[in-house]
Short mmCIF file of C-alpha atoms and ligand atoms in Angstrom, two decimals:
data_model
loop_
_atom_site.label_atom_id
_atom_site.label_comp_id
_atom_site.label_asym_id
_atom_site.label_seq_id
_atom_site.Cartn_x
_atom_site.Cartn_y
_atom_site.Cartn_z
CA MET A 11 -13.14 -14.44 17.28
CA ILE A 12 -10.60 -14.19 14.45
CA SER A 13 -8.48 -16.87 16.15
CA GLN A 14 -11.54 -19.12 16.38
CA ILE A 15 -12.23 -18.72 12.63
CA VAL A 16 -8.58 -19.54 11.93
CA LYS A 17 -8.66 -22.64 14.13
CA ASN A 18 -12.09 -24.02 13.23
CA ASP A 19 -12.63 -22.90 9.63
CA LEU A 20 -9.33 -21.93 8.00
CA LYS A 21 -6.94 -24.57 9.36
CA PRO A 22 -8.85 -27.50 7.78
CA LEU A 23 -8.69 -25.70 4.41
CA THR A 24 -5.08 -24.46 4.45
CA LEU A 25 -3.60 -27.29 2.36
CA SER A 26 -6.42 -27.22 -0.16
CA ILE A 27 -5.96 -23.43 -0.57
CA ASP A 28 -2.21 -23.97 -0.98
CA HIS A 29 -3.00 -26.54 -3.69
CA GLY A 30 -5.09 -23.99 -5.60
CA THR A 31 -8.62 -23.90 -4.19
CA TYR A 32 -10.00 -20.38 -4.25
CA THR A 33 -12.73 -19.83 -1.68
CA THR A 34 -14.51 -16.78 -0.33
CA GLU A 35 -15.87 -18.80 2.61
CA ILE A 36 -13.19 -17.62 5.05
CA LEU A 37 -13.29 -14.00 3.87
CA GLU A 38 -17.06 -13.96 4.44
CA LYS A 39 -16.56 -15.20 8.00
CA LEU A 40 -13.71 -12.77 8.69
CA GLY A 41 -15.82 -9.89 7.37
CA LYS A 42 -18.73 -10.80 9.63
CA ALA A 43 -16.33 -10.96 12.58
CA GLY A 44 -15.18 -7.37 11.85
CA ALA A 45 -11.69 -8.07 10.51
CA PHE A 46 -12.04 -5.61 7.58
CA ARG A 47 -13.59 -2.81 9.60
CA HIS A 48 -10.91 -1.37 11.90
CA HIS A 49 -9.32 0.99 9.36
CA ILE A 50 -12.58 2.16 7.77
CA PRO A 51 -13.91 4.98 10.01
CA SER A 52 -17.23 5.27 8.12
CA GLN A 53 -17.97 1.63 9.06
CA ASN A 54 -16.25 1.70 12.44
CA ASN A 55 -18.00 4.42 14.47
CA GLY A 56 -15.59 7.04 13.15
CA LYS A 57 -12.49 5.25 14.44
CA LEU A 58 -9.42 4.72 12.25
CA ASP A 59 -7.41 1.77 13.55
CA LEU A 60 -5.03 0.66 10.79
CA PHE A 61 -3.01 -1.48 13.17
CA GLY A 62 -6.20 -3.34 14.19
CA THR A 63 -6.62 -4.58 10.60
CA ILE A 64 -2.91 -5.43 10.38
CA SER A 65 -3.13 -7.44 13.61
CA ASP A 66 -6.12 -9.49 12.37
CA MET A 67 -4.31 -10.07 9.06
CA ALA A 68 -1.29 -11.31 10.99
CA VAL A 69 -3.40 -13.82 12.94
CA VAL A 70 -4.78 -15.20 9.66
CA SER A 71 -1.41 -15.16 7.85
CA GLU A 72 0.23 -17.08 10.70
CA GLU A 73 -1.88 -20.04 9.58
CA CYS A 74 -2.25 -19.36 5.83
CA MET A 75 -0.65 -16.40 4.09
CA SER A 76 -2.63 -16.99 0.88
CA THR A 77 -5.72 -16.09 2.87
CA GLY A 78 -3.78 -13.25 4.52
CA PHE A 79 -2.94 -11.88 1.07
CA MET A 80 -6.59 -12.01 0.00
CA MET A 81 -7.42 -10.21 3.23
CA TRP A 82 -4.91 -7.53 2.26
CA ALA A 83 -6.52 -7.22 -1.18
CA GLN A 84 -9.94 -6.94 0.46
CA THR A 85 -8.90 -4.37 3.06
CA VAL A 86 -6.81 -2.22 0.73
CA CYS A 87 -9.69 -2.09 -1.76
CA ALA A 88 -11.97 -0.87 1.06
CA TRP A 89 -9.25 1.70 1.91
CA TYR A 90 -9.38 3.10 -1.67
CA ILE A 91 -13.15 3.62 -1.54
CA GLU A 92 -13.15 5.02 1.99
CA ASN A 93 -10.62 7.70 1.00
CA SER A 94 -12.32 8.64 -2.28
CA ASP A 95 -15.10 11.20 -2.75
CA ASN A 96 -17.46 8.73 -4.44
CA GLU A 97 -20.61 8.59 -2.30
CA TRP A 98 -22.26 5.92 -4.48
CA LEU A 99 -19.35 3.51 -3.95
CA LYS A 100 -19.31 4.40 -0.26
CA THR A 101 -22.97 3.52 0.25
CA GLU A 102 -23.54 0.72 -2.29
CA ILE A 103 -20.25 -1.22 -2.36
CA LEU A 104 -18.05 -0.37 0.63
CA PRO A 105 -20.33 -1.67 3.44
CA LYS A 106 -20.63 -4.99 1.60
CA ILE A 107 -16.86 -5.32 1.18
CA VAL A 108 -16.38 -4.53 4.85
CA ASP A 109 -19.00 -7.14 5.81
CA GLY A 110 -17.49 -9.81 3.54
CA GLU A 111 -20.51 -9.96 1.20
CA PHE A 112 -18.56 -8.46 -1.70
CA PHE A 113 -14.88 -9.09 -2.46
CA GLY A 114 -12.23 -6.48 -3.08
CA ALA A 115 -8.94 -6.58 -4.95
CA THR A 116 -6.25 -4.30 -6.28
CA SER A 117 -4.28 -4.09 -9.51
CA LEU A 118 -1.91 -1.39 -8.31
CA SER A 119 1.30 -3.33 -8.72
CA ASN A 120 1.85 -1.99 -12.25
CA PRO A 121 0.93 1.62 -11.31
CA MET A 122 3.21 1.49 -8.24
CA LYS A 123 6.07 0.43 -10.50
CA TYR A 124 5.05 3.07 -13.06
CA PHE A 125 5.16 5.83 -10.43
CA SER A 126 8.64 4.59 -9.44
CA GLY A 127 9.84 4.69 -13.06
CA ILE A 128 10.15 0.89 -13.32
CA GLU A 129 7.59 0.21 -16.06
CA ASP A 130 4.90 1.90 -18.21
CA LEU A 131 1.25 2.00 -17.23
CA LYS A 132 -0.43 -1.00 -18.84
CA LEU A 133 -4.04 0.28 -19.05
CA SER A 134 -5.22 3.28 -21.04
CA ALA A 135 -8.65 4.80 -21.60
CA GLU A 136 -10.60 7.14 -23.83
CA GLU A 137 -12.97 9.32 -21.83
CA THR A 138 -16.58 9.61 -23.00
CA GLU A 139 -19.41 11.74 -21.61
CA ASP A 140 -20.41 9.12 -19.04
CA GLY A 141 -17.47 6.77 -18.72
CA TYR A 142 -14.12 5.40 -19.91
CA ILE A 143 -13.35 2.90 -22.66
CA ILE A 144 -10.42 0.88 -21.28
CA ASN A 145 -7.82 -1.16 -23.18
CA GLY A 146 -4.74 -3.07 -22.05
CA THR A 147 -3.60 -6.16 -20.15
CA LEU A 148 -2.61 -6.78 -16.54
CA PRO A 149 -0.64 -9.96 -15.84
CA TRP A 150 -1.63 -10.80 -12.25
CA VAL A 151 -4.53 -9.68 -10.06
CA SER A 152 -5.71 -11.73 -7.07
CA ASN A 153 -8.87 -12.33 -5.03
CA LEU A 154 -11.01 -12.40 -8.17
CA LEU A 155 -13.64 -14.68 -9.68
CA GLU A 156 -14.49 -14.82 -13.36
CA SER A 157 -17.63 -12.83 -14.37
CA SER A 158 -18.56 -12.32 -10.72
CA SER A 159 -20.89 -9.43 -9.87
CA LYS A 160 -19.56 -9.54 -6.30
CA HIS A 161 -15.84 -9.08 -7.05
CA PHE A 162 -14.24 -5.66 -7.68
CA PHE A 163 -10.70 -4.37 -8.04
CA GLY A 164 -9.11 -0.94 -7.79
CA SER A 165 -7.22 0.06 -10.92
CA ILE A 166 -5.29 2.99 -12.40
CA PHE A 167 -5.29 3.84 -16.12
CA LYS A 168 -3.96 6.56 -18.39
CA VAL A 169 -6.69 8.81 -19.79
CA HIS A 170 -6.13 10.26 -23.26
CA ASP A 171 -7.59 13.73 -23.19
CA LYS A 172 -10.07 14.30 -26.01
CA HIS A 173 -9.35 18.06 -26.06
CA GLY A 174 -5.64 17.58 -26.73
CA ASN A 175 -4.53 18.35 -23.14
CA PRO A 176 -1.71 16.18 -21.73
CA ASP A 177 -2.69 12.63 -20.72
CA ARG A 178 -3.53 12.11 -17.05
CA ASP A 179 -3.91 9.09 -14.76
CA ALA A 180 -7.23 8.14 -13.15
CA MET A 181 -8.30 5.48 -10.66
CA ALA A 182 -11.54 3.48 -10.56
CA LEU A 183 -13.14 0.40 -9.09
CA ILE A 184 -13.80 -2.24 -11.73
CA PRO A 185 -16.35 -5.07 -11.42
CA CYS A 186 -15.30 -8.52 -12.66
CA ASN A 187 -18.44 -8.80 -14.80
CA LEU A 188 -17.55 -5.73 -16.86
CA GLU A 189 -18.34 -6.22 -20.54
CA GLY A 190 -15.13 -6.29 -22.58
CA LEU A 191 -13.05 -7.66 -19.69
CA THR A 192 -11.67 -11.19 -20.13
CA MET A 193 -10.12 -13.03 -17.17
CA LYS A 194 -7.69 -15.89 -17.75
CA GLN A 195 -5.56 -18.10 -15.52
CA MET A 196 -2.49 -18.46 -17.72
CA VAL A 197 0.05 -20.05 -15.33
CA ALA A 198 0.23 -22.16 -12.17
CA PHE A 199 2.08 -20.71 -9.17
CA VAL A 200 4.34 -22.61 -6.76
CA GLY A 201 2.74 -20.69 -3.88
CA MET A 202 -0.32 -18.46 -3.43
CA GLU A 203 -2.10 -20.65 -6.00
CA GLY A 204 -5.42 -20.49 -4.15
CA THR A 205 -5.65 -16.71 -4.28
CA GLY A 206 -7.89 -16.40 -7.34
CA THR A 207 -5.16 -14.79 -9.46
CA TYR A 208 -5.98 -13.88 -13.08
CA SER A 209 -4.58 -12.10 -16.10
CA LEU A 210 -6.97 -9.37 -17.16
CA ILE A 211 -7.51 -8.37 -20.77
CA PHE A 212 -9.46 -5.17 -21.43
CA ASP A 213 -10.79 -4.91 -24.96
CA ASN A 214 -12.75 -1.66 -25.33
CA ALA A 215 -14.30 -2.30 -21.91
CA PHE A 216 -16.72 0.49 -21.05
CA LEU A 217 -16.63 1.57 -17.39
CA PRO A 218 -19.42 3.96 -16.26
CA LYS A 219 -18.26 7.02 -14.28
CA LYS A 220 -20.12 5.92 -11.18
CA TYR A 221 -17.12 3.62 -10.55
CA LEU A 222 -14.61 6.47 -10.54
CA LEU A 223 -12.38 6.75 -7.48
CA SER A 224 -10.29 9.75 -8.54
CA ASP A 225 -9.56 11.65 -11.76
CA PRO A 226 -6.79 12.79 -11.65
CA VAL A 227 -5.39 10.11 -9.35
CA LEU A 228 -2.73 12.06 -7.47
CA PRO A 229 -4.81 13.52 -4.57
CA LEU A 230 -6.19 10.03 -3.75
CA LEU A 231 -2.81 8.37 -4.23
CA LYS A 232 -1.23 10.69 -1.66
CA LYS A 233 -3.91 9.70 0.87
CA ILE A 234 -3.81 5.93 0.34
CA LYS A 235 -0.09 5.28 -0.25
CA ALA A 236 1.12 4.78 3.33
CA GLY A 237 -1.92 2.66 4.27
CA PHE A 238 -1.44 0.49 1.16
CA ILE A 239 2.15 -0.31 2.17
CA LEU A 240 1.58 -0.59 5.93
CA LEU A 241 -1.35 -2.99 5.52
CA GLN A 242 1.00 -5.46 3.77
CA THR A 243 2.99 -5.80 6.98
CA GLY A 244 0.11 -7.89 8.38
CA MET A 245 1.01 -10.64 5.91
CA ALA A 246 4.69 -10.34 6.81
CA ALA A 247 4.10 -10.41 10.58
CA GLY A 248 1.86 -13.47 10.28
CA VAL A 249 4.09 -15.56 8.05
CA ILE A 250 7.16 -14.73 10.17
CA GLN A 251 5.28 -15.79 13.31
CA GLY A 252 4.14 -18.98 11.56
CA ALA A 253 7.75 -19.76 10.62
CA ILE A 254 8.92 -19.09 14.19
CA ASN A 255 6.24 -21.46 15.53
CA ASP A 256 7.46 -24.19 13.19
CA MET A 257 11.09 -23.61 14.22
CA HIS A 258 10.10 -24.15 17.86
CA LYS A 259 8.46 -27.43 16.82
CA SER A 260 11.61 -28.56 15.00
CA ASN A 261 13.67 -27.63 18.05
CA LEU A 262 11.73 -30.12 20.18
CA THR A 263 13.89 -32.82 18.61
CA LEU A 264 16.68 -30.98 16.76
CA SER A 265 17.69 -28.18 19.12
CA GLU A 266 21.22 -29.43 19.76
CA THR A 267 22.31 -29.01 16.14
CA ASN A 268 19.85 -26.22 15.32
CA ALA A 269 21.64 -24.12 17.94
CA PHE A 270 24.39 -23.64 15.32
CA LEU A 271 22.02 -21.99 12.83
CA ASP A 272 21.62 -18.27 12.19
CA ASP A 273 18.31 -16.62 12.96
CA SER A 274 17.00 -18.64 15.88
CA PRO A 275 13.27 -18.39 16.66
CA GLU A 276 14.09 -16.29 19.73
CA GLU A 277 16.14 -13.78 17.70
CA LEU A 278 13.49 -13.53 15.00
CA GLN A 279 10.76 -13.11 17.62
CA GLU A 280 12.58 -10.20 19.20
CA GLU A 281 13.12 -8.49 15.85
CA LEU A 282 9.50 -9.11 14.86
CA GLU A 283 8.25 -7.48 18.04
CA ASP A 284 10.53 -4.44 17.55
CA THR A 285 9.33 -4.11 13.96
CA LEU A 286 5.68 -4.36 15.00
CA GLU A 287 6.19 -1.56 17.54
CA LEU A 288 7.58 0.63 14.77
CA ILE A 289 4.66 -0.26 12.48
CA GLN A 290 2.13 0.49 15.22
CA ASP A 291 3.64 3.97 15.64
CA LEU A 292 3.53 4.61 11.89
CA CYS A 293 -0.12 3.52 11.80
CA GLU A 294 -1.13 6.35 14.14
CA GLU A 295 -1.09 9.04 11.40
CA PRO A 296 -1.32 7.31 8.00
CA PHE A 297 -2.15 10.55 6.16
CA THR A 298 1.10 12.28 7.15
CA GLN A 299 2.61 13.91 4.07
CA GLY A 300 6.27 14.46 3.27
CA ASP A 301 9.28 12.33 2.36
CA ASP A 302 10.41 11.61 5.95
CA TYR A 303 7.22 9.77 6.87
CA ILE A 304 6.90 7.84 3.62
CA LYS A 305 10.57 6.82 3.86
CA SER A 306 9.90 5.40 7.34
CA VAL A 307 6.90 3.50 5.96
CA LEU A 308 9.01 2.05 3.13
CA GLU A 309 11.74 1.10 5.62
CA ALA A 310 9.22 -0.66 7.88
CA ARG A 311 7.85 -2.62 4.92
CA LEU A 312 11.44 -3.43 3.89
CA LEU A 313 12.15 -4.74 7.38
CA GLY A 314 9.06 -6.95 7.00
CA GLY A 315 10.36 -8.25 3.65
CA GLU A 316 13.86 -8.88 4.93
CA LEU A 317 12.66 -10.61 8.10
CA SER A 318 10.32 -12.74 5.95
CA LYS A 319 13.28 -13.76 3.78
CA ARG A 320 15.40 -14.70 6.81
CA SER A 321 12.47 -16.62 8.32
CA ALA A 322 11.96 -18.48 5.03
CA ASP A 323 15.57 -19.57 5.10
CA SER A 324 15.70 -20.40 8.78
CA VAL A 325 12.44 -22.36 8.97
CA MET A 326 13.72 -24.71 6.25
CA GLN A 327 17.09 -25.21 7.92
CA HIS A 328 15.47 -25.79 11.31
CA ALA A 329 13.15 -28.44 9.81
CA GLY A 330 15.97 -30.21 7.95
CA ALA A 331 14.88 -33.16 5.77
CA LYS A 332 11.32 -33.01 7.10
CA GLY A 333 11.01 -29.59 5.50
CA TYR A 334 11.53 -31.26 2.13
CA ILE A 335 8.42 -33.41 2.48
CA VAL A 336 5.56 -32.28 0.24
CA ASP A 337 3.03 -30.24 2.23
CA SER A 338 5.33 -29.81 5.21
CA VAL A 339 4.67 -26.56 7.05
CA ALA A 340 8.26 -25.34 6.62
CA GLN A 341 8.28 -25.38 2.81
CA ARG A 342 4.83 -23.78 2.64
CA LYS A 343 6.05 -21.03 4.96
CA GLN A 344 9.10 -20.61 2.76
CA ARG A 345 7.00 -20.18 -0.40
CA GLU A 346 4.58 -17.81 1.35
CA ALA A 347 7.34 -15.73 2.93
CA TYR A 348 9.03 -15.28 -0.44
CA PHE A 349 5.85 -13.70 -1.72
CA VAL A 350 6.33 -10.86 0.79
CA VAL A 351 9.78 -10.45 -0.78
CA ILE A 352 8.53 -10.21 -4.39
CA VAL A 353 5.04 -8.72 -4.21
CA THR A 354 4.93 -5.03 -5.13
CA PRO A 355 6.60 -3.16 -3.55
CA SER A 356 9.24 -5.89 -3.64
CA ILE A 357 12.52 -5.63 -1.74
CA LYS A 358 14.27 -4.34 -4.89
CA HIS A 359 11.50 -1.79 -5.51
CA LEU A 360 11.58 -0.61 -1.87
CA ARG A 361 15.35 -0.21 -1.94
CA LYS A 362 15.09 1.79 -5.20
CA GLU A 363 12.46 4.12 -3.68
CA ILE A 364 14.42 4.59 -0.45
CA ALA A 365 17.59 5.36 -2.45
CA ARG A 366 15.66 7.94 -4.51
CA LEU A 367 14.37 9.65 -1.35
CA GLU A 368 17.85 9.65 0.18
CA GLU A 369 19.30 11.24 -2.97
CA ALA A 370 16.59 13.90 -2.96
CA ALA A 371 17.17 14.78 0.72
C1 FAD B 407 0.70 -15.10 -7.17
C2 FAD B 407 0.79 -13.65 -7.53
C3 FAD B 407 -0.27 -12.83 -7.23
C4 FAD B 407 -0.20 -11.47 -7.57
N1 FAD B 407 -1.28 -10.68 -7.29
C5 FAD B 407 -1.26 -9.38 -7.64
C6 FAD B 407 -2.38 -8.55 -7.38
O1 FAD B 407 -3.38 -8.95 -6.78
N2 FAD B 407 -2.33 -7.28 -7.80
C7 FAD B 407 -1.24 -6.76 -8.45
O2 FAD B 407 -1.28 -5.60 -8.82
N3 FAD B 407 -0.14 -7.52 -8.68
C8 FAD B 407 -0.13 -8.81 -8.30
N4 FAD B 407 1.00 -9.59 -8.53
C9 FAD B 407 2.20 -8.96 -9.13
C10 FAD B 407 3.29 -8.70 -8.09
O3 FAD B 407 2.88 -7.73 -7.16
C11 FAD B 407 4.60 -8.18 -8.74
O4 FAD B 407 4.39 -6.96 -9.37
C12 FAD B 407 5.12 -9.10 -9.76
O5 FAD B 407 5.41 -10.29 -9.08
C13 FAD B 407 6.37 -8.60 -10.53
O6 FAD B 407 7.07 -7.66 -9.80
P1 FAD B 407 8.63 -7.53 -9.90
O7 FAD B 407 9.02 -6.45 -8.96
O8 FAD B 407 9.26 -8.86 -9.74
O9 FAD B 407 8.83 -7.02 -11.38
P2 FAD B 407 10.17 -7.23 -12.23
O10 FAD B 407 10.33 -8.66 -12.60
O11 FAD B 407 11.31 -6.56 -11.53
O12 FAD B 407 9.82 -6.42 -13.51
C14 FAD B 407 9.58 -5.01 -13.49
C15 FAD B 407 9.26 -4.55 -14.90
O13 FAD B 407 10.46 -4.42 -15.62
C16 FAD B 407 10.34 -5.14 -16.82
N5 FAD B 407 11.67 -5.67 -17.13
C17 FAD B 407 12.37 -6.58 -16.43
N6 FAD B 407 13.57 -6.80 -17.03
C18 FAD B 407 13.62 -6.00 -18.11
C19 FAD B 407 14.58 -5.76 -19.12
N7 FAD B 407 15.75 -6.40 -19.14
N8 FAD B 407 14.29 -4.87 -20.10
C20 FAD B 407 13.11 -4.20 -20.09
N9 FAD B 407 12.16 -4.40 -19.18
C21 FAD B 407 12.40 -5.28 -18.19
C22 FAD B 407 9.34 -6.23 -16.55
O14 FAD B 407 8.72 -6.68 -17.74
C23 FAD B 407 8.37 -5.51 -15.66
O15 FAD B 407 7.46 -4.79 -16.44
C24 FAD B 407 0.96 -10.94 -8.21
C25 FAD B 407 2.05 -11.78 -8.48
C26 FAD B 407 1.96 -13.12 -8.16
C27 FAD B 407 3.14 -13.99 -8.47
#
């Protein structure tokens, strides 16, 4: 069913999405077909199948990784709610995100970098009796729509304690129509332009406590971290497969000279399949605690990033001059694959985290 949606509904829209059209049409269809359900036991007859969601994301990303990225945002947002203790979010919002009636996003790039000592947390809040008054700016958050009552994103902010205790970090779901929140599209992107990406400015934005996911954040963070990272491998697997498909097409006419290139489609295919086996194993127990498991998760995601980078390079070389034509598949794959390289956790961030864990061992 997911393949049918990709072929009949997504494929005709891929170029328009690449040129900047943001649409929820495909996400709605994917949700109805069950693509966001596999890893959410409360909406999946008690079954947790993280790899099922990754596999569907890969099928979508093989055609259009912008849509695959929005699928990641949607499914990781559902993952936050599912693993929280907030029953209101679980009954009122989660089923609609899983069904593709509401849209989910995540602004955890800055917090992920903050927890790795790369940058400071950009949002802070004063706690009141029944909520949080949030201030700060986030540069890029995707799968959003201005003032929408159907779009939500998971966010982490520093809470200044009114009783003089040390500051702590908390996590909440934030609706796009929150008063005091301004959304702006400040720049144009060379890829991923159709992903509904905004800068968010919080100016004394009051968030009621019913949206709280976890305060303090740490217990929830420990539960969601591996799933957050593993889910991204669906984008990587899809874009790599898409690049391999295009290399095979180029080889129909250029195989004699392409044989001298590094990273043939056959080699990349074999490495992709090995990596997917590893990811499938890691998906079995995504709540495993301890440095050994999380290091393996980071390494799997790193493999995805590195294979994406090699695919981006190879697909362009296999296509030759045709890859330089505007809207050619090869250069779109290249731009999409590079997003896997730079999106948090980026290759540099992953290597930093892995080095830290190795030092600590
Ligand atoms: C199209 C698009 C969509 C995105 N969507 C999302 C989304 O949905 N959610 C989300 O959370 N994020 C999103 N991001 C952000 C993304 O995940 C990355 O975090 C972002 O691209 C920057 O990460 P980086 O590792 O390159 O940071 P870096 O460029 O490495 O910077 C890390 C930090 O170090 C600081 N820094 C760098 N150099 C110096 C210096 N010399 N001195 C002091 N400080 C320095 C930077 O200002 C930054 O704060 C999106 C990005 C793009 C391009």
